Coordinates of C-alpha atoms in Angstrom, one line a residue:
Chain A
M986 CA 66.3 97.9 112.6
L987 CA 68.9 100.7 112.7
A988 CA 67.7 103.7 110.7
V989 CA 70.4 105.1 108.3
T990 CA 70.0 108.6 107.0
A991 CA 70.9 109.6 103.4
A992 CA 73.9 111.7 104.7
E993 CA 75.2 108.6 106.5
K994 CA 74.9 106.5 103.4
Y995 CA 76.8 109.0 101.3
V996 CA 79.5 109.4 103.9
A997 CA 79.8 105.6 104.1
A998 CA 80.0 105.4 100.3
A999 CA 82.8 108.0 100.1
Y1000 CA 84.9 106.3 102.7
G1001 CA 84.1 102.8 101.3
I1002 CA 85.2 103.9 97.8
V1003 CA 88.6 105.1 99.1
F1004 CA 89.0 101.9 101.1
L1005 CA 88.0 99.7 98.1
V1006 CA 90.3 101.5 95.6
V1007 CA 93.3 101.2 98.0
L1008 CA 92.4 97.5 98.5
V1009 CA 92.2 96.8 94.7
Y1010 CA 95.5 98.7 94.3
V1011 CA 97.2 96.6 97.0
L1012 CA 95.8 93.4 95.4
I1013 CA 97.2 94.4 92.0
I1014 CA 100.6 95.1 93.5
A1015 CA 100.5 91.7 95.3
L1016 CA 99.7 89.9 92.1
K1017 CA 102.5 91.7 90.4
L1018 CA 104.9 90.8 93.1
G1019 CA 103.8 87.1 92.8
R1020 CA 104.6 87.3 89.0
L1021 CA 108.1 88.8 89.8
E1022 CA 108.8 86.1 92.3
R1023 CA 107.9 83.4 89.8
E1024 CA 110.2 85.1 87.2
L1025 CA 113.0 85.2 89.7
D1026 CA 112.5 81.5 90.5
E1027 CA 112.7 80.7 86.8
L1028 CA 115.9 82.8 86.3
T1029 CA 117.5 81.3 89.4
G1030 CA 116.7 77.8 88.1
R1031 CA 118.2 78.7 84.7
V1032 CA 121.5 80.0 86.4
R1033 CA 121.6 76.8 88.5
Q1034 CA 121.2 74.6 85.4
R1035 CA 123.9 76.5 83.6
R1036 CA 126.3 76.1 86.6
E1037 CA 125.7 72.4 86.8
A1038 CA 126.2 72.0 83.0
E1039 CA 129.5 73.9 83.3
A1040 CA 130.6 71.8 86.3
Q1041 CA 129.9 68.6 84.3
R1042 CA 131.9 69.9 81.3
R1043 CA 134.8 70.7 83.6
E1044 CA 134.7 67.1 84.9
Q1045 CA 134.8 65.7 81.4
V1046 CA 137.9 67.6 80.3
P1047 CA 140.9 65.2 79.9
V1048 CA 144.0 66.3 81.8
G1049 CA 147.4 66.0 80.3
Chain B
M1307 CA 109.7 95.0 115.2
G1308 CA 111.8 98.2 116.1
S1309 CA 115.0 97.0 114.5
R1310 CA 113.1 95.6 111.5
T1311 CA 111.5 98.9 110.8
R1312 CA 114.9 100.7 111.2
E1313 CA 116.3 98.3 108.6
N1314 CA 113.4 98.8 106.3
P1315 CA 112.2 102.4 106.1
L1316 CA 109.3 101.4 103.8
A1317 CA 107.9 99.1 106.6
A1318 CA 108.2 102.1 109.0
L1319 CA 106.4 104.4 106.5
A1320 CA 103.6 101.8 106.0
A1321 CA 103.2 101.4 109.8
L1322 CA 103.0 105.2 110.1
A1323 CA 100.4 105.4 107.3
G1324 CA 98.3 102.7 109.0
L1325 CA 98.5 104.5 112.3
L1326 CA 97.6 107.9 110.9
V1327 CA 94.7 106.4 108.8
A1328 CA 93.3 104.7 111.9
A1329 CA 93.7 107.9 113.9
S1330 CA 92.0 110.0 111.3
V1331 CA 89.0 107.6 111.0
A1332 CA 88.7 107.7 114.8
L1333 CA 88.9 111.5 114.9
I1334 CA 86.4 111.9 112.0
F1335 CA 83.7 109.6 113.5
F1336 CA 84.2 110.0 117.2
Y1337 CA 85.8 113.3 117.9
V1338 CA 85.1 116.1 115.4
P1339 CA 81.7 117.9 116.0
T1340 CA 79.0 117.7 113.3
D1341 CA 79.0 120.8 111.1
A1342 CA 76.1 123.1 111.9
D1343 CA 75.5 124.1 108.2
Q1344 CA 76.0 120.8 106.3
G1345 CA 75.4 118.3 109.0
F1346 CA 76.8 114.7 108.9
S1347 CA 77.6 114.8 105.2
Q1348 CA 80.3 117.4 105.9
R1349 CA 82.5 114.5 107.1
I1350 CA 83.2 113.8 103.4
F1351 CA 85.4 116.9 103.6
Y1352 CA 88.0 115.1 105.7
I1353 CA 88.6 112.6 103.0
H1354 CA 87.8 114.5 99.8
V1355 CA 90.1 117.5 100.4
P1356 CA 93.1 115.5 101.6
V1357 CA 92.7 113.1 98.7
A1358 CA 92.6 116.0 96.2
L1359 CA 95.6 117.7 97.8
T1360 CA 97.5 114.4 97.6
A1361 CA 96.7 114.2 93.9
Y1362 CA 98.0 117.7 93.4
A1363 CA 101.1 116.9 95.4
F1364 CA 101.9 113.8 93.3
F1365 CA 101.3 115.5 90.0
A1366 CA 103.7 118.2 91.2
W1367 CA 106.2 115.6 92.4
G1368 CA 105.9 113.8 89.0
A1369 CA 106.6 117.2 87.2
W1370 CA 109.6 117.9 89.6
K1371 CA 111.1 114.5 88.7
A1372 CA 110.5 115.1 85.0
L1373 CA 112.4 118.4 85.4
R1374 CA 115.2 116.6 87.2
H1375 CA 115.3 114.1 84.3
L1376 CA 115.5 116.8 81.6
W1377 CA 117.8 119.2 83.6
K1378 CA 120.2 116.9 85.5
R1379 CA 119.7 113.6 83.7
E1380 CA 119.1 112.1 87.1
P1381 CA 119.1 108.3 86.8
G1382 CA 115.7 106.8 87.6
A1383 CA 113.9 110.2 87.6
D1384 CA 111.8 109.2 84.6
L1385 CA 110.5 106.1 86.4
E1386 CA 109.9 108.1 89.6
S1387 CA 108.0 110.7 87.5
Y1388 CA 105.8 108.0 85.9
V1389 CA 105.0 106.3 89.3
A1390 CA 104.2 109.7 90.9
I1391 CA 101.8 110.6 88.0
H1392 CA 100.2 107.1 88.4
Q1393 CA 99.6 107.8 92.1
G1394 CA 98.2 111.3 91.2
V1395 CA 95.8 109.7 88.7
I1396 CA 94.6 107.1 91.3
F1397 CA 94.0 109.9 93.9
G1398 CA 92.5 112.0 91.1
V1399 CA 89.9 109.2 90.5
L1400 CA 89.2 109.2 94.3
T1401 CA 88.8 113.0 94.3
L1402 CA 86.3 112.9 91.5
L1403 CA 84.3 110.0 93.1
T1404 CA 84.2 111.4 96.7
G1405 CA 83.5 114.9 95.3
S1406 CA 80.6 113.7 93.3
L1407 CA 79.1 112.0 96.3
W1408 CA 79.5 115.1 98.4
A1409 CA 78.0 117.3 95.6
K1410 CA 75.0 115.0 95.3
I1411 CA 74.2 115.1 99.0
S1412 CA 75.0 118.9 99.4
W1413 CA 73.9 120.4 96.1
G1414 CA 71.6 117.7 94.7
N1415 CA 73.7 117.2 91.6
W1416 CA 76.5 114.6 90.9
W1417 CA 78.3 117.1 88.8
L1418 CA 78.1 120.8 87.9
W1419 CA 79.7 122.0 84.6
S1420 CA 79.3 125.6 85.7
E1421 CA 81.8 125.1 88.6
S1422 CA 85.3 126.0 87.3
Q1423 CA 87.0 124.2 90.2
L1424 CA 85.4 120.9 89.2
V1425 CA 85.9 121.3 85.5
L1426 CA 89.6 122.3 85.9
F1427 CA 90.3 119.4 88.1
L1428 CA 88.7 117.1 85.5
V1429 CA 90.9 118.7 82.8
L1430 CA 94.0 118.2 84.9
F1431 CA 93.0 114.6 85.6
L1432 CA 92.3 113.9 81.9
F1433 CA 95.6 115.6 80.9
Y1434 CA 97.6 113.3 83.2
G1435 CA 95.4 110.3 82.1
A1436 CA 96.5 110.9 78.5
Y1437 CA 100.2 110.8 79.8
F1438 CA 99.8 107.0 79.9
M1439 CA 98.6 106.9 76.3
L1440 CA 101.7 108.8 75.3
R1441 CA 104.0 106.6 77.4
Y1442 CA 102.7 103.3 76.1
S1443 CA 102.5 104.4 72.4
V1444 CA 106.3 105.1 72.3
E1445 CA 109.0 102.4 72.4
P1446 CA 110.9 102.5 75.8
G1447 CA 114.2 104.4 75.7
P1448 CA 115.6 108.0 76.0
A1449 CA 113.2 109.5 73.5
R1450 CA 110.2 108.2 75.4
A1451 CA 111.6 109.4 78.7
N1452 CA 112.2 112.9 77.2
M1453 CA 108.7 113.2 75.6
C1454 CA 107.0 112.0 78.8
A1455 CA 109.1 114.5 80.9
V1456 CA 108.1 117.4 78.7
Y1457 CA 104.4 116.4 78.8
A1458 CA 104.5 116.0 82.6
L1459 CA 106.0 119.5 82.9
F1460 CA 103.3 121.1 80.7
G1461 CA 100.6 119.6 83.1
V1462 CA 102.1 121.3 86.2
V1463 CA 100.8 124.6 84.9
L1464 CA 97.3 123.4 85.4
I1465 CA 97.8 122.7 89.1
P1466 CA 97.9 126.3 90.4
I1467 CA 95.1 127.2 87.9
S1468 CA 92.9 124.4 89.2
F1469 CA 93.8 125.2 92.8
L1470 CA 93.1 129.0 92.5
A1471 CA 90.1 128.7 90.2
I1472 CA 87.6 128.7 93.0
R1473 CA 89.2 131.8 94.6
L1474 CA 89.2 133.6 91.3
A1475 CA 85.6 132.5 90.2
N1476 CA 82.5 134.4 91.4
Q1477 CA 80.0 131.5 91.4
L1478 CA 80.7 130.1 94.8
I1479 CA 78.7 126.9 95.2
H1480 CA 81.9 125.0 95.9
P1481 CA 82.9 126.0 99.5
V1482 CA 86.1 128.0 100.2
V1483 CA 87.5 126.8 103.5
F1484 CA 91.1 128.0 103.2
T1485 CA 91.3 131.8 102.7
L1486 CA 94.0 134.4 103.3
Q1487 CA 92.5 134.9 106.7
G1488 CA 93.3 131.2 107.6
P1489 CA 91.1 128.1 107.8
Q1490 CA 87.4 128.8 108.1
M1491 CA 86.7 126.1 110.7
S1492 CA 87.0 125.3 114.4
G1493 CA 90.3 124.2 115.9
S1494 CA 89.1 120.6 116.3
M1495 CA 88.0 120.4 112.7
F1496 CA 91.3 121.8 111.5
F1497 CA 93.2 119.4 113.7
T1498 CA 91.2 116.4 112.2
F1499 CA 91.8 117.8 108.7
C1500 CA 95.5 118.0 109.3
V1501 CA 95.7 114.4 110.6
S1502 CA 93.6 113.2 107.6
L1503 CA 95.9 115.1 105.2
A1504 CA 99.0 113.5 106.9
A1505 CA 97.4 110.1 106.7
M1506 CA 96.6 110.4 103.0
L1507 CA 100.1 111.8 102.2
T1508 CA 101.9 109.0 104.1
L1509 CA 99.5 106.3 102.5
A1510 CA 100.2 107.7 99.0
A1511 CA 104.0 107.9 99.8
T1512 CA 103.9 104.2 100.9
L1513 CA 102.0 103.1 97.8
F1514 CA 104.5 105.2 95.7
H1515 CA 107.5 103.5 97.2
V1516 CA 106.0 100.0 96.9
E1517 CA 105.1 100.5 93.2
L1518 CA 108.5 102.1 92.5
A1519 CA 110.3 99.1 94.2
G1520 CA 108.2 96.7 92.0
K1521 CA 109.0 98.6 88.8
R1522 CA 112.7 98.7 89.7
L1523 CA 112.7 94.9 90.4
D1524 CA 110.8 94.3 87.1
S1525 CA 113.5 96.2 85.1
R1526 CA 116.3 94.4 86.8
L1527 CA 114.7 91.1 86.1
R1528 CA 114.3 92.1 82.5
E1529 CA 118.0 93.0 82.4
L1530 CA 119.0 89.7 84.0
R1531 CA 116.8 87.8 81.5
E1532 CA 118.6 89.5 78.6
L1533 CA 122.0 88.7 80.1
L1534 CA 121.1 85.1 80.5
A1535 CA 119.5 84.7 77.0

């Protein structure tokens, strides 16, 4: 088995912590972007519904 | 890929950060010689010091943006100041964690309260940590932006004190590498350190711009929601 010294363990821990914190940060940002995307989809749907309702109203207006 | 990165500077910055991080890791583990005094554990220096300098840089950037908000009423400066301080706090956590690991292997202690550099960095970190308590305890608006900007500016005074503490203090357990005579290390060590510093700064800048873009998108969506209500 590969012998690992105490110094090597501490160095690995220091670099591992930095990597882990950056990874968690990126994951949080990715989750947030997912939420924003869902919100954007919802708002786009709402605008589309509104437009369709308006178009229907226009069709129903009697001319003359 | 070339034209895509030209169109999207953030993608170019992220690619540069990835390249520099990979280069710094390769230099640290395959190029730089092992320190004669501290041995293998001295390799923590190449991550700890760049991370600490990045934290200082982002606290200073946050204070600069706070000043721009108060002085020029620059639109978006409050948000930029907030995101910069957030980055500073994240890199501050990393500084404290990597520093503790280095202290344990080098001095045999996780923390030394007698070391003014350590204590002053902790004070600076806690000061900017409290910034978020202030920000989230006040309703969003111009009053909150002004209060946060003043607070961020007060904190900037702690940066040079924290940075110079070790040079002014006499109890020198914490090593002094950068003196008025230049860096106290070999050329290859200094080159590796410079690459690591550039990697950390570009990585932090990338994260800063990604978070800022997310926050801006969030506020625009909130505005759109209000308009549609």
